[in-house]
mmCIF file with all atom_site columns, C-alpha atoms and ligand atoms in Angstrom:
data_model
loop_
_atom_site.group_PDB
_atom_site.id
_atom_site.type_symbol
_atom_site.label_atom_id
_atom_site.label_alt_id
_atom_site.label_comp_id
_atom_site.label_asym_id
_atom_site.label_entity_id
_atom_site.label_seq_id
_atom_site.pdbx_PDB_ins_code
_atom_site.Cartn_x
_atom_site.Cartn_y
_atom_site.Cartn_z
_atom_site.occupancy
_atom_site.B_iso_or_equiv
_atom_site.pdbx_formal_charge
_atom_site.auth_seq_id
_atom_site.auth_comp_id
_atom_site.auth_asym_id
_atom_site.auth_atom_id
_atom_site.pdbx_PDB_model_num
ATOM   1   C  CA  . UNK A 1 1   ? 139.464 3.277   -89.079  1.00 0.00 ? 65  UNK A CA  1
ATOM   2   C  CA  . UNK A 1 2   ? 138.851 -0.447  -89.206  1.00 0.00 ? 66  UNK A CA  1
ATOM   3   C  CA  . UNK A 1 3   ? 135.468 -0.999  -90.744  1.00 0.00 ? 67  UNK A CA  1
ATOM   4   C  CA  . UNK A 1 4   ? 135.156 -4.608  -89.530  1.00 0.00 ? 68  UNK A CA  1
ATOM   5   C  CA  . UNK A 1 5   ? 135.470 -3.382  -85.920  1.00 0.00 ? 69  UNK A CA  1
ATOM   6   C  CA  . UNK A 1 6   ? 132.759 -0.809  -86.508  1.00 0.00 ? 70  UNK A CA  1
ATOM   7   C  CA  . UNK A 1 7   ? 130.242 -3.388  -87.698  1.00 0.00 ? 71  UNK A CA  1
ATOM   8   C  CA  . UNK A 1 8   ? 127.627 -4.479  -85.161  1.00 0.00 ? 72  UNK A CA  1
ATOM   9   C  CA  . UNK A 1 9   ? 127.725 -8.123  -84.058  1.00 0.00 ? 73  UNK A CA  1
ATOM   10  C  CA  . UNK A 1 10  ? 125.259 -10.304 -86.030  1.00 0.00 ? 74  UNK A CA  1
ATOM   11  C  CA  . UNK A 1 11  ? 124.928 -7.474  -88.511  1.00 0.00 ? 75  UNK A CA  1
ATOM   12  C  CA  . UNK A 1 12  ? 124.269 -10.085 -91.200  1.00 0.00 ? 76  UNK A CA  1
ATOM   13  C  CA  . UNK A 1 13  ? 121.224 -11.618 -89.518  1.00 0.00 ? 77  UNK A CA  1
ATOM   14  C  CA  . UNK A 1 14  ? 118.285 -11.868 -91.927  1.00 0.00 ? 78  UNK A CA  1
ATOM   15  C  CA  . UNK A 1 15  ? 114.548 -12.389 -91.658  1.00 0.00 ? 79  UNK A CA  1
ATOM   16  C  CA  . UNK A 1 16  ? 111.577 -12.843 -93.951  1.00 0.00 ? 80  UNK A CA  1
ATOM   17  C  CA  . UNK A 1 17  ? 108.854 -10.207 -93.829  1.00 0.00 ? 81  UNK A CA  1
ATOM   18  C  CA  . UNK A 1 18  ? 105.784 -10.374 -96.036  1.00 0.00 ? 82  UNK A CA  1
ATOM   19  C  CA  . UNK A 1 19  ? 102.924 -7.977  -96.582  1.00 0.00 ? 83  UNK A CA  1
ATOM   20  C  CA  . UNK A 1 20  ? 99.957  -10.327 -96.771  1.00 0.00 ? 84  UNK A CA  1
ATOM   21  C  CA  . UNK A 1 21  ? 97.171  -9.972  -99.383  1.00 0.00 ? 85  UNK A CA  1
ATOM   22  C  CA  . UNK A 1 22  ? 95.030  -7.754  -97.133  1.00 0.00 ? 86  UNK A CA  1
ATOM   23  C  CA  . UNK A 1 23  ? 97.985  -5.412  -96.602  1.00 0.00 ? 87  UNK A CA  1
ATOM   24  C  CA  . UNK A 1 24  ? 98.572  -5.159  -100.351 1.00 0.00 ? 88  UNK A CA  1
ATOM   25  C  CA  . UNK A 1 25  ? 94.857  -4.564  -101.028 1.00 0.00 ? 89  UNK A CA  1
ATOM   26  C  CA  . UNK A 1 26  ? 94.788  -1.831  -98.405  1.00 0.00 ? 90  UNK A CA  1
ATOM   27  C  CA  . UNK A 1 27  ? 97.867  -0.126  -99.917  1.00 0.00 ? 91  UNK A CA  1
ATOM   28  C  CA  . UNK A 1 28  ? 99.939  -0.571  -96.771  1.00 0.00 ? 92  UNK A CA  1
ATOM   29  C  CA  . UNK A 1 29  ? 103.084 -1.784  -98.559  1.00 0.00 ? 93  UNK A CA  1
ATOM   30  C  CA  . UNK A 1 30  ? 104.875 1.578   -98.476  1.00 0.00 ? 94  UNK A CA  1
ATOM   31  C  CA  . UNK A 1 31  ? 104.135 2.258   -94.842  1.00 0.00 ? 95  UNK A CA  1
ATOM   32  C  CA  . UNK A 1 32  ? 105.318 -1.190  -93.780  1.00 0.00 ? 96  UNK A CA  1
ATOM   33  C  CA  . UNK A 1 33  ? 108.563 -0.895  -95.743  1.00 0.00 ? 97  UNK A CA  1
ATOM   34  C  CA  . UNK A 1 34  ? 109.092 2.556   -94.265  1.00 0.00 ? 98  UNK A CA  1
ATOM   35  C  CA  . UNK A 1 35  ? 109.035 1.199   -90.715  1.00 0.00 ? 99  UNK A CA  1
ATOM   36  C  CA  . UNK A 1 36  ? 111.842 -1.243  -91.412  1.00 0.00 ? 100 UNK A CA  1
ATOM   37  C  CA  . UNK A 1 37  ? 113.949 1.345   -93.234  1.00 0.00 ? 101 UNK A CA  1
ATOM   38  C  CA  . UNK A 1 38  ? 113.364 3.887   -90.515  1.00 0.00 ? 102 UNK A CA  1
ATOM   39  C  CA  . UNK A 1 39  ? 114.399 1.453   -87.791  1.00 0.00 ? 103 UNK A CA  1
ATOM   40  C  CA  . UNK A 1 40  ? 117.736 0.943   -89.535  1.00 0.00 ? 104 UNK A CA  1
ATOM   41  C  CA  . UNK A 1 41  ? 117.406 -2.404  -91.271  1.00 0.00 ? 105 UNK A CA  1
ATOM   42  C  CA  . UNK A 1 42  ? 118.684 -3.066  -94.768  1.00 0.00 ? 106 UNK A CA  1
ATOM   43  C  CA  . UNK A 1 43  ? 116.505 -4.436  -97.547  1.00 0.00 ? 107 UNK A CA  1
ATOM   44  C  CA  . UNK A 1 44  ? 118.319 -7.266  -99.360  1.00 0.00 ? 108 UNK A CA  1
ATOM   45  C  CA  . UNK A 1 45  ? 115.466 -8.909  -101.281 1.00 0.00 ? 109 UNK A CA  1
ATOM   46  C  CA  . UNK A 1 46  ? 112.016 -7.888  -102.488 1.00 0.00 ? 110 UNK A CA  1
ATOM   47  C  CA  . UNK A 1 47  ? 109.371 -9.333  -104.777 1.00 0.00 ? 111 UNK A CA  1
ATOM   48  C  CA  . UNK A 1 48  ? 105.673 -9.339  -105.436 1.00 0.00 ? 112 UNK A CA  1
ATOM   49  C  CA  . UNK A 1 49  ? 103.964 -12.611 -106.253 1.00 0.00 ? 113 UNK A CA  1
ATOM   50  C  CA  . UNK A 1 50  ? 100.824 -14.616 -105.741 1.00 0.00 ? 114 UNK A CA  1
ATOM   51  C  CA  . UNK A 1 51  ? 101.752 -17.614 -103.624 1.00 0.00 ? 115 UNK A CA  1
ATOM   52  C  CA  . UNK A 1 52  ? 100.690 -21.118 -104.572 1.00 0.00 ? 116 UNK A CA  1
ATOM   53  C  CA  . UNK A 1 53  ? 98.838  -23.382 -102.137 1.00 0.00 ? 117 UNK A CA  1
ATOM   54  C  CA  . UNK A 1 54  ? 101.869 -25.681 -102.087 1.00 0.00 ? 118 UNK A CA  1
ATOM   55  C  CA  . UNK A 1 55  ? 104.226 -22.887 -101.130 1.00 0.00 ? 119 UNK A CA  1
ATOM   56  C  CA  . UNK A 1 56  ? 101.837 -21.751 -98.426  1.00 0.00 ? 120 UNK A CA  1
ATOM   57  C  CA  . UNK A 1 57  ? 101.399 -25.169 -96.985  1.00 0.00 ? 121 UNK A CA  1
ATOM   58  C  CA  . UNK A 1 58  ? 105.185 -25.524 -96.786  1.00 0.00 ? 122 UNK A CA  1
ATOM   59  C  CA  . UNK A 1 59  ? 105.538 -22.047 -95.283  1.00 0.00 ? 123 UNK A CA  1
ATOM   60  C  CA  . UNK A 1 60  ? 102.927 -22.796 -92.625  1.00 0.00 ? 124 UNK A CA  1
ATOM   61  C  CA  . UNK A 1 61  ? 103.702 -26.506 -92.300  1.00 0.00 ? 125 UNK A CA  1
ATOM   62  C  CA  . UNK A 1 62  ? 103.486 -26.373 -88.482  1.00 0.00 ? 126 UNK A CA  1
ATOM   63  C  CA  . UNK A 1 63  ? 99.883  -25.193 -88.770  1.00 0.00 ? 127 UNK A CA  1
ATOM   64  C  CA  . UNK A 1 64  ? 98.632  -27.861 -91.198  1.00 0.00 ? 128 UNK A CA  1
ATOM   65  C  CA  . UNK A 1 65  ? 96.555  -29.604 -88.533  1.00 0.00 ? 129 UNK A CA  1
ATOM   66  C  CA  . UNK A 1 66  ? 94.922  -26.418 -87.210  1.00 0.00 ? 130 UNK A CA  1
ATOM   67  C  CA  . UNK A 1 67  ? 91.191  -25.930 -87.849  1.00 0.00 ? 131 UNK A CA  1
ATOM   68  C  CA  . UNK A 1 68  ? 91.859  -22.561 -89.486  1.00 0.00 ? 132 UNK A CA  1
ATOM   69  C  CA  . UNK A 1 69  ? 94.517  -23.898 -91.867  1.00 0.00 ? 133 UNK A CA  1
ATOM   70  C  CA  . UNK A 1 70  ? 92.345  -23.973 -94.995  1.00 0.00 ? 134 UNK A CA  1
ATOM   71  C  CA  . UNK A 1 71  ? 90.997  -20.493 -94.448  1.00 0.00 ? 135 UNK A CA  1
ATOM   72  C  CA  . UNK A 1 72  ? 94.573  -19.325 -93.821  1.00 0.00 ? 136 UNK A CA  1
ATOM   73  C  CA  . UNK A 1 73  ? 95.665  -20.922 -97.080  1.00 0.00 ? 137 UNK A CA  1
ATOM   74  C  CA  . UNK A 1 74  ? 92.864  -19.336 -99.092  1.00 0.00 ? 138 UNK A CA  1
ATOM   75  C  CA  . UNK A 1 75  ? 93.489  -15.929 -97.450  1.00 0.00 ? 139 UNK A CA  1
ATOM   76  C  CA  . UNK A 1 76  ? 97.197  -16.089 -98.243  1.00 0.00 ? 140 UNK A CA  1
ATOM   77  C  CA  . UNK A 1 77  ? 96.677  -17.154 -101.862 1.00 0.00 ? 141 UNK A CA  1
ATOM   78  C  CA  . UNK A 1 78  ? 93.786  -14.719 -102.489 1.00 0.00 ? 142 UNK A CA  1
ATOM   79  C  CA  . UNK A 1 79  ? 96.008  -12.067 -104.083 1.00 0.00 ? 143 UNK A CA  1
ATOM   80  C  CA  . UNK A 1 80  ? 99.568  -10.854 -104.349 1.00 0.00 ? 144 UNK A CA  1
ATOM   81  C  CA  . UNK A 1 81  ? 101.912 -10.652 -101.403 1.00 0.00 ? 145 UNK A CA  1
ATOM   82  C  CA  . UNK A 1 82  ? 105.057 -8.544  -101.127 1.00 0.00 ? 146 UNK A CA  1
ATOM   83  C  CA  . UNK A 1 83  ? 107.850 -10.697 -99.756  1.00 0.00 ? 147 UNK A CA  1
ATOM   84  C  CA  . UNK A 1 84  ? 111.043 -9.178  -98.406  1.00 0.00 ? 148 UNK A CA  1
ATOM   85  C  CA  . UNK A 1 85  ? 114.287 -10.109 -96.741  1.00 0.00 ? 149 UNK A CA  1
ATOM   86  C  CA  . UNK A 1 86  ? 115.578 -7.582  -94.210  1.00 0.00 ? 150 UNK A CA  1
ATOM   87  C  CA  . UNK A 1 87  ? 119.044 -7.651  -92.698  1.00 0.00 ? 151 UNK A CA  1
ATOM   88  C  CA  . UNK A 1 88  ? 120.598 -6.232  -89.542  1.00 0.00 ? 152 UNK A CA  1
ATOM   89  C  CA  . UNK A 1 89  ? 121.507 -6.732  -85.914  1.00 0.00 ? 153 UNK A CA  1
ATOM   90  C  CA  . UNK A 1 90  ? 118.883 -8.831  -84.110  1.00 0.00 ? 154 UNK A CA  1
ATOM   91  C  CA  . UNK A 1 91  ? 116.427 -8.366  -86.995  1.00 0.00 ? 155 UNK A CA  1
ATOM   92  C  CA  . UNK A 1 92  ? 114.401 -11.527 -86.263  1.00 0.00 ? 156 UNK A CA  1
ATOM   93  C  CA  . UNK A 1 93  ? 113.468 -10.553 -82.730  1.00 0.00 ? 157 UNK A CA  1
ATOM   94  C  CA  . UNK A 1 94  ? 113.200 -6.824  -83.342  1.00 0.00 ? 158 UNK A CA  1
ATOM   95  C  CA  . UNK A 1 95  ? 110.904 -7.291  -86.326  1.00 0.00 ? 159 UNK A CA  1
ATOM   96  C  CA  . UNK A 1 96  ? 108.606 -9.552  -84.290  1.00 0.00 ? 160 UNK A CA  1
ATOM   97  C  CA  . UNK A 1 97  ? 108.344 -6.709  -81.772  1.00 0.00 ? 161 UNK A CA  1
ATOM   98  C  CA  . UNK A 1 98  ? 107.674 -4.211  -84.552  1.00 0.00 ? 162 UNK A CA  1
ATOM   99  C  CA  . UNK A 1 99  ? 104.990 -6.445  -86.095  1.00 0.00 ? 163 UNK A CA  1
ATOM   100 C  CA  . UNK A 1 100 ? 103.256 -7.208  -82.784  1.00 0.00 ? 164 UNK A CA  1
ATOM   101 C  CA  . UNK A 1 101 ? 101.496 -10.328 -81.529  1.00 0.00 ? 165 UNK A CA  1
ATOM   102 C  CA  . UNK A 1 102 ? 99.674  -12.752 -83.843  1.00 0.00 ? 166 UNK A CA  1
ATOM   103 C  CA  . UNK A 1 103 ? 96.290  -11.645 -82.571  1.00 0.00 ? 167 UNK A CA  1
ATOM   104 C  CA  . UNK A 1 104 ? 95.749  -7.926  -83.266  1.00 0.00 ? 168 UNK A CA  1
ATOM   105 C  CA  . UNK A 1 105 ? 93.234  -7.799  -80.431  1.00 0.00 ? 169 UNK A CA  1
ATOM   106 C  CA  . UNK A 1 106 ? 96.148  -7.683  -78.016  1.00 0.00 ? 170 UNK A CA  1
ATOM   107 C  CA  . UNK A 1 107 ? 98.599  -5.799  -80.254  1.00 0.00 ? 171 UNK A CA  1
ATOM   108 C  CA  . UNK A 1 108 ? 99.847  -2.477  -78.898  1.00 0.00 ? 172 UNK A CA  1
ATOM   109 C  CA  . UNK A 1 109 ? 99.445  0.711   -80.906  1.00 0.00 ? 173 UNK A CA  1
ATOM   110 C  CA  . UNK A 1 110 ? 102.788 1.391   -82.540  1.00 0.00 ? 174 UNK A CA  1
ATOM   111 C  CA  . UNK A 1 111 ? 103.112 -2.149  -83.855  1.00 0.00 ? 175 UNK A CA  1
ATOM   112 C  CA  . UNK A 1 112 ? 102.121 -2.902  -87.448  1.00 0.00 ? 176 UNK A CA  1
ATOM   113 C  CA  . UNK A 1 113 ? 99.308  -5.203  -86.372  1.00 0.00 ? 177 UNK A CA  1
ATOM   114 C  CA  . UNK A 1 114 ? 98.274  -2.856  -83.563  1.00 0.00 ? 178 UNK A CA  1
ATOM   115 C  CA  . UNK A 1 115 ? 98.034  0.065   -85.944  1.00 0.00 ? 179 UNK A CA  1
ATOM   116 C  CA  . UNK A 1 116 ? 96.492  -1.595  -88.996  1.00 0.00 ? 180 UNK A CA  1
ATOM   117 C  CA  . UNK A 1 117 ? 94.442  -4.650  -88.019  1.00 0.00 ? 181 UNK A CA  1
ATOM   118 C  CA  . UNK A 1 118 ? 91.682  -5.922  -85.755  1.00 0.00 ? 182 UNK A CA  1
ATOM   119 C  CA  . UNK A 1 119 ? 91.383  -9.678  -86.395  1.00 0.00 ? 183 UNK A CA  1
ATOM   120 C  CA  . UNK A 1 120 ? 93.797  -12.620 -86.382  1.00 0.00 ? 184 UNK A CA  1
ATOM   121 C  CA  . UNK A 1 121 ? 92.563  -13.867 -89.748  1.00 0.00 ? 185 UNK A CA  1
ATOM   122 C  CA  . UNK A 1 122 ? 93.567  -10.563 -91.448  1.00 0.00 ? 186 UNK A CA  1
ATOM   123 C  CA  . UNK A 1 123 ? 96.687  -9.450  -89.652  1.00 0.00 ? 187 UNK A CA  1
ATOM   124 C  CA  . UNK A 1 124 ? 98.442  -7.718  -92.558  1.00 0.00 ? 188 UNK A CA  1
ATOM   125 C  CA  . UNK A 1 125 ? 102.009 -8.924  -92.200  1.00 0.00 ? 189 UNK A CA  1
ATOM   126 C  CA  . UNK A 1 126 ? 104.240 -11.953 -91.677  1.00 0.00 ? 190 UNK A CA  1
ATOM   127 C  CA  . UNK A 1 127 ? 107.544 -12.042 -89.795  1.00 0.00 ? 191 UNK A CA  1
ATOM   128 C  CA  . UNK A 1 128 ? 109.727 -15.093 -89.168  1.00 0.00 ? 192 UNK A CA  1
ATOM   129 C  CA  . UNK A 1 129 ? 109.705 -16.103 -85.509  1.00 0.00 ? 193 UNK A CA  1
ATOM   130 C  CA  . UNK A 1 130 ? 113.225 -17.549 -85.016  1.00 0.00 ? 194 UNK A CA  1
ATOM   131 C  CA  . UNK A 1 131 ? 116.644 -17.659 -86.643  1.00 0.00 ? 195 UNK A CA  1
ATOM   132 C  CA  . UNK A 1 132 ? 116.040 -21.208 -87.905  1.00 0.00 ? 196 UNK A CA  1
ATOM   133 C  CA  . UNK A 1 133 ? 112.562 -20.302 -89.122  1.00 0.00 ? 197 UNK A CA  1
ATOM   134 C  CA  . UNK A 1 134 ? 113.917 -17.261 -90.915  1.00 0.00 ? 198 UNK A CA  1
ATOM   135 C  CA  . UNK A 1 135 ? 116.576 -19.303 -92.686  1.00 0.00 ? 199 UNK A CA  1
ATOM   136 C  CA  . UNK A 1 136 ? 114.049 -21.918 -93.757  1.00 0.00 ? 200 UNK A CA  1
ATOM   137 C  CA  . UNK A 1 137 ? 111.524 -19.340 -94.986  1.00 0.00 ? 201 UNK A CA  1
ATOM   138 C  CA  . UNK A 1 138 ? 114.113 -17.257 -96.859  1.00 0.00 ? 202 UNK A CA  1
ATOM   139 C  CA  . UNK A 1 139 ? 115.228 -20.372 -98.744  1.00 0.00 ? 203 UNK A CA  1
ATOM   140 C  CA  . UNK A 1 140 ? 111.633 -21.283 -99.446  1.00 0.00 ? 204 UNK A CA  1
ATOM   141 C  CA  . UNK A 1 141 ? 110.636 -17.911 -100.927 1.00 0.00 ? 205 UNK A CA  1
ATOM   142 C  CA  . UNK A 1 142 ? 113.877 -16.724 -102.525 1.00 0.00 ? 206 UNK A CA  1
ATOM   143 C  CA  . UNK A 1 143 ? 116.665 -18.012 -104.712 1.00 0.00 ? 207 UNK A CA  1
ATOM   144 C  CA  . UNK A 1 144 ? 120.095 -17.103 -103.330 1.00 0.00 ? 208 UNK A CA  1
ATOM   145 C  CA  . UNK A 1 145 ? 120.892 -15.058 -106.446 1.00 0.00 ? 209 UNK A CA  1
ATOM   146 C  CA  . UNK A 1 146 ? 117.977 -12.739 -105.740 1.00 0.00 ? 210 UNK A CA  1
ATOM   147 C  CA  . UNK A 1 147 ? 119.356 -11.679 -102.348 1.00 0.00 ? 211 UNK A CA  1
ATOM   148 C  CA  . UNK A 1 148 ? 121.751 -8.776  -102.679 1.00 0.00 ? 212 UNK A CA  1
ATOM   149 C  CA  . UNK A 1 149 ? 124.899 -8.159  -100.696 1.00 0.00 ? 213 UNK A CA  1
ATOM   150 C  CA  . UNK A 1 150 ? 125.347 -4.431  -100.726 1.00 0.00 ? 214 UNK A CA  1
ATOM   151 C  CA  . UNK A 1 151 ? 127.048 -1.844  -98.565  1.00 0.00 ? 215 UNK A CA  1
ATOM   152 C  CA  . UNK A 1 152 ? 124.731 0.716   -97.110  1.00 0.00 ? 216 UNK A CA  1
ATOM   153 C  CA  . UNK A 1 153 ? 126.246 4.242   -97.113  1.00 0.00 ? 217 UNK A CA  1
ATOM   154 C  CA  . UNK A 1 154 ? 125.708 4.603   -93.371  1.00 0.00 ? 218 UNK A CA  1
ATOM   155 C  CA  . UNK A 1 155 ? 127.862 1.530   -92.716  1.00 0.00 ? 219 UNK A CA  1
ATOM   156 C  CA  . UNK A 1 156 ? 130.924 3.130   -94.351  1.00 0.00 ? 220 UNK A CA  1
ATOM   157 C  CA  . UNK A 1 157 ? 133.389 5.508   -92.759  1.00 0.00 ? 221 UNK A CA  1
ATOM   158 C  CA  . UNK A 1 158 ? 133.539 9.132   -93.848  1.00 0.00 ? 222 UNK A CA  1
ATOM   159 C  CA  . UNK A 1 159 ? 137.090 8.666   -95.108  1.00 0.00 ? 223 UNK A CA  1
ATOM   160 C  CA  . UNK A 1 160 ? 135.910 5.912   -97.441  1.00 0.00 ? 224 UNK A CA  1
ATOM   161 C  CA  . UNK A 1 161 ? 133.143 8.195   -98.643  1.00 0.00 ? 225 UNK A CA  1
ATOM   162 C  CA  . UNK A 1 162 ? 135.574 11.011  -99.454  1.00 0.00 ? 226 UNK A CA  1
HETATM 163 P  P1  . GDP B 2 .   ? 102.498 -15.347 -86.602  1.00 0.00 ? 489 GDP B P1  1
HETATM 164 O  O1  . GDP B 2 .   ? 103.865 -15.979 -86.640  1.00 0.00 ? 489 GDP B O1  1
HETATM 165 O  O2  . GDP B 2 .   ? 102.396 -14.263 -85.587  1.00 0.00 ? 489 GDP B O2  1
HETATM 166 O  O3  . GDP B 2 .   ? 102.028 -14.885 -87.964  1.00 0.00 ? 489 GDP B O3  1
HETATM 167 O  O4  . GDP B 2 .   ? 101.478 -16.471 -86.087  1.00 0.00 ? 489 GDP B O4  1
HETATM 168 P  P2  . GDP B 2 .   ? 101.409 -18.043 -86.384  1.00 0.00 ? 489 GDP B P2  1
HETATM 169 O  O5  . GDP B 2 .   ? 102.667 -18.513 -87.047  1.00 0.00 ? 489 GDP B O5  1
HETATM 170 O  O6  . GDP B 2 .   ? 101.002 -18.697 -85.127  1.00 0.00 ? 489 GDP B O6  1
HETATM 171 O  O7  . GDP B 2 .   ? 100.192 -18.167 -87.399  1.00 0.00 ? 489 GDP B O7  1
HETATM 172 C  C1  . GDP B 2 .   ? 100.357 -17.842 -88.742  1.00 0.00 ? 489 GDP B C1  1
HETATM 173 C  C2  . GDP B 2 .   ? 99.153  -17.061 -89.221  1.00 0.00 ? 489 GDP B C2  1
HETATM 174 O  O8  . GDP B 2 .   ? 97.988  -17.878 -89.140  1.00 0.00 ? 489 GDP B O8  1
HETATM 175 C  C3  . GDP B 2 .   ? 98.804  -15.834 -88.379  1.00 0.00 ? 489 GDP B C3  1
HETATM 176 O  O9  . GDP B 2 .   ? 99.556  -14.693 -88.689  1.00 0.00 ? 489 GDP B O9  1
HETATM 177 C  C4  . GDP B 2 .   ? 97.343  -15.642 -88.711  1.00 0.00 ? 489 GDP B C4  1
HETATM 178 O  O10 . GDP B 2 .   ? 97.186  -14.988 -89.980  1.00 0.00 ? 489 GDP B O10 1
HETATM 179 C  C5  . GDP B 2 .   ? 96.863  -17.076 -88.867  1.00 0.00 ? 489 GDP B C5  1
HETATM 180 N  N1  . GDP B 2 .   ? 96.226  -17.531 -87.630  1.00 0.00 ? 489 GDP B N1  1
HETATM 181 C  C6  . GDP B 2 .   ? 96.832  -17.868 -86.455  1.00 0.00 ? 489 GDP B C6  1
HETATM 182 N  N2  . GDP B 2 .   ? 95.943  -18.236 -85.533  1.00 0.00 ? 489 GDP B N2  1
HETATM 183 C  C7  . GDP B 2 .   ? 94.721  -18.126 -86.120  1.00 0.00 ? 489 GDP B C7  1
HETATM 184 C  C8  . GDP B 2 .   ? 93.391  -18.368 -85.688  1.00 0.00 ? 489 GDP B C8  1
HETATM 185 O  O11 . GDP B 2 .   ? 93.132  -18.756 -84.549  1.00 0.00 ? 489 GDP B O11 1
HETATM 186 N  N3  . GDP B 2 .   ? 92.394  -18.159 -86.604  1.00 0.00 ? 489 GDP B N3  1
HETATM 187 C  C9  . GDP B 2 .   ? 92.656  -17.727 -87.878  1.00 0.00 ? 489 GDP B C9  1
HETATM 188 N  N4  . GDP B 2 .   ? 91.626  -17.534 -88.708  1.00 0.00 ? 489 GDP B N4  1
HETATM 189 N  N5  . GDP B 2 .   ? 93.890  -17.498 -88.316  1.00 0.00 ? 489 GDP B N5  1
HETATM 190 C  C10 . GDP B 2 .   ? 94.918  -17.683 -87.457  1.00 0.00 ? 489 GDP B C10 1
HETATM 191 MG MG1 . MG  B 3 .   ? 104.552 -17.753 -87.441  1.00 0.00 ? 490 MG  B MG1 1
#
């Protein structure tokens, strides 16, 4: 049994997922975490914090010129967020599918936004939208020492377990 050969390609891909302040207020944290665990991704970083306006404006720097930017900033700094890094094969793209489109109006049932939200200004969750974006956002929200490299039991062979 060669464990390296049994590992999926890109198994180390990581993305940033955050439960936004409305999701925390509505006690959706557990259910959102459950979806990522259930799908098979590995949690490698987790914290709760209230984001500063500076952090938010860096996080959403591409949206700074949008008319809704200031309301987005005050929404996102209105209370604590739960920020997470999830790891696994194709996690960036798969988590975008799991989260659903930006506007919940068009989000399918079965997606986080489709199941828990009705308006774009309160859409419950954030997910990085590209590999580069994920890398940038992970570095912005986390220090490297707070991301854990750990072996999940279901990635090990039975002989190693014995
Ligand atoms: P996301 O990657 O799917 O979260 O979407 P974007 O990166 O395009 O936008 C970031 C966040 O800004 C969204 O999740 C929404 O919370 C918010 N947002 C986007 N478009 C609008 C809008 O037209 N109006 C308002 N109020 N908020 C918006
Ligand atoms: Mg985005």
